[in-house]
Amino acid sequence: MKKIINASILNADFSQLENQLEEASAAGIDWIHLDIMDGHFVPNISMGPSMAKTCRRISALPMDAHLMISNPNQFIPAFADAGVNLISVHIEQDIHIHRTLQNIKDHNCRAGIVLNPGTPVSSIESVMDMVDLVLVMSVDPGFGGQKFLLPVLDKIQMVRKMIDAQNRDIYLQVDGGIDTETLPFVIDAGADSFVIGSAIFNNQIGIQQSVTNLKKLIGS
Ligand code: DX5
Ligand code: ZN
């Protein structure tokens, strides 16, 4: 798959969101990544469907919603209605995962499955034929600006093999602690979708230069 940057707005300046998304889009981000947190599945509360609606009003870029919430199935309709293109849910959080993934598809969104750094790759084997994206977390979710967990690189390689065996287009997405230092390792491990937050929206060199530097490493 074409390598893409999914810019996480978690650490963007919400008072400047329209300008920041315009700048990031002009610099070449591919998707907008929405980190949805409920303060229960993860120790933080972030944003909901209304933020997805706002981003859809601001930008025509594709959006993926990463649901770090306790009852993801309940919120599929709201994020689909808000104009999200892909919804990803955590395998740890859903005892009826096939029903939830089917619900996402029934709402005309693509479906993603997410696993935390401590969750074995074997846990997603039974849903590989249903998903359009596998998200391998490289931090324990809840906050932007965390340190990339290097042991996750082996897991990314394992998921790469699982996806290649499926013989169809499935994104291998990685999320957490990706910057110009860690991105080359994530690419080498076989990922093709990079969720990047702080390294775009919360640094000294500014959005335009950050995205340019990251895209140079991706070769796009
Ligand atoms: C889970 C979130 C973060 C965010 C990326 O905590 O999903 O990983 O998107 O954050 P950065 O790029 O700032 O590590
Ligand atoms: Zn995320």
mmCIF file with all atom_site columns, N, CA and C and ligand atoms in Angstrom, residues 8 33-35 66 68 135 137 175 195, ligand 2:
data_model
loop_
_atom_site.group_PDB
_atom_site.id
_atom_site.type_symbol
_atom_site.label_atom_id
_atom_site.label_alt_id
_atom_site.label_comp_id
_atom_site.label_asym_id
_atom_site.label_entity_id
_atom_site.label_seq_id
_atom_site.pdbx_PDB_ins_code
_atom_site.Cartn_x
_atom_site.Cartn_y
_atom_site.Cartn_z
_atom_site.occupancy
_atom_site.B_iso_or_equiv
_atom_site.pdbx_formal_charge
_atom_site.auth_seq_id
_atom_site.auth_comp_id
_atom_site.auth_asym_id
_atom_site.auth_atom_id
_atom_site.pdbx_PDB_model_num
ATOM   1  N  N  . SER A 1 8   ? -2.372  12.880 13.818 1.00 0.00 ? 8   SER A N  1
ATOM   2  C  CA . SER A 1 8   ? -3.246  12.855 15.004 1.00 0.00 ? 8   SER A CA 1
ATOM   3  C  C  . SER A 1 8   ? -3.391  14.271 15.546 1.00 0.00 ? 8   SER A C  1
ATOM   4  N  N  . HIS A 1 33  ? -6.200  11.777 11.822 1.00 0.00 ? 33  HIS A N  1
ATOM   5  C  CA . HIS A 1 33  ? -6.415  10.682 12.788 1.00 0.00 ? 33  HIS A CA 1
ATOM   6  C  C  . HIS A 1 33  ? -7.032  11.272 14.048 1.00 0.00 ? 33  HIS A C  1
ATOM   7  N  N  . LEU A 1 34  ? -8.200  10.735 14.418 1.00 0.00 ? 34  LEU A N  1
ATOM   8  C  CA . LEU A 1 34  ? -8.914  11.247 15.597 1.00 0.00 ? 34  LEU A CA 1
ATOM   9  C  C  . LEU A 1 34  ? -8.765  10.257 16.741 1.00 0.00 ? 34  LEU A C  1
ATOM   10 N  N  . ASP A 1 35  ? -8.097  10.692 17.812 1.00 0.00 ? 35  ASP A N  1
ATOM   11 C  CA . ASP A 1 35  ? -7.916  9.819  18.981 1.00 0.00 ? 35  ASP A CA 1
ATOM   12 C  C  . ASP A 1 35  ? -9.046  10.052 19.966 1.00 0.00 ? 35  ASP A C  1
ATOM   13 N  N  . HIS A 1 66  ? -9.910  6.473  15.896 1.00 0.00 ? 66  HIS A N  1
ATOM   14 C  CA . HIS A 1 66  ? -9.307  5.413  16.720 1.00 0.00 ? 66  HIS A CA 1
ATOM   15 C  C  . HIS A 1 66  ? -10.045 5.427  18.049 1.00 0.00 ? 66  HIS A C  1
ATOM   16 N  N  . MET A 1 68  ? -10.675 4.592  21.518 1.00 0.00 ? 68  MET A N  1
ATOM   17 C  CA . MET A 1 68  ? -10.095 4.079  22.757 1.00 0.00 ? 68  MET A CA 1
ATOM   18 C  C  . MET A 1 68  ? -11.155 4.282  23.847 1.00 0.00 ? 68  MET A C  1
ATOM   19 N  N  . LEU A 1 135 ? -3.972  -1.743 13.432 1.00 0.00 ? 135 LEU A N  1
ATOM   20 C  CA . LEU A 1 135 ? -3.202  -0.707 14.132 1.00 0.00 ? 135 LEU A CA 1
ATOM   21 C  C  . LEU A 1 135 ? -2.421  -1.342 15.268 1.00 0.00 ? 135 LEU A C  1
ATOM   22 N  N  . MET A 1 137 ? -0.254  -0.547 18.299 1.00 0.00 ? 137 MET A N  1
ATOM   23 C  CA . MET A 1 137 ? 0.117   0.568  19.175 1.00 0.00 ? 137 MET A CA 1
ATOM   24 C  C  . MET A 1 137 ? 1.570   0.440  19.610 1.00 0.00 ? 137 MET A C  1
ATOM   25 N  N  . ASP A 1 175 ? 1.055   3.629  15.794 1.00 0.00 ? 175 ASP A N  1
ATOM   26 C  CA . ASP A 1 175 ? 0.589   4.842  16.452 1.00 0.00 ? 175 ASP A CA 1
ATOM   27 C  C  . ASP A 1 175 ? 1.260   5.011  17.805 1.00 0.00 ? 175 ASP A C  1
ATOM   28 N  N  . VAL A 1 195 ? 0.709   7.047  12.281 1.00 0.00 ? 195 VAL A N  1
ATOM   29 C  CA . VAL A 1 195 ? -0.032  8.032  13.069 1.00 0.00 ? 195 VAL A CA 1
ATOM   30 C  C  . VAL A 1 195 ? 0.995   8.893  13.794 1.00 0.00 ? 195 VAL A C  1
HETATM 31 ZN ZN . ZN  B 2 .   ? -4.480  6.864  17.709 1.00 0.00 ? 2   ZN  B ZN 1
#
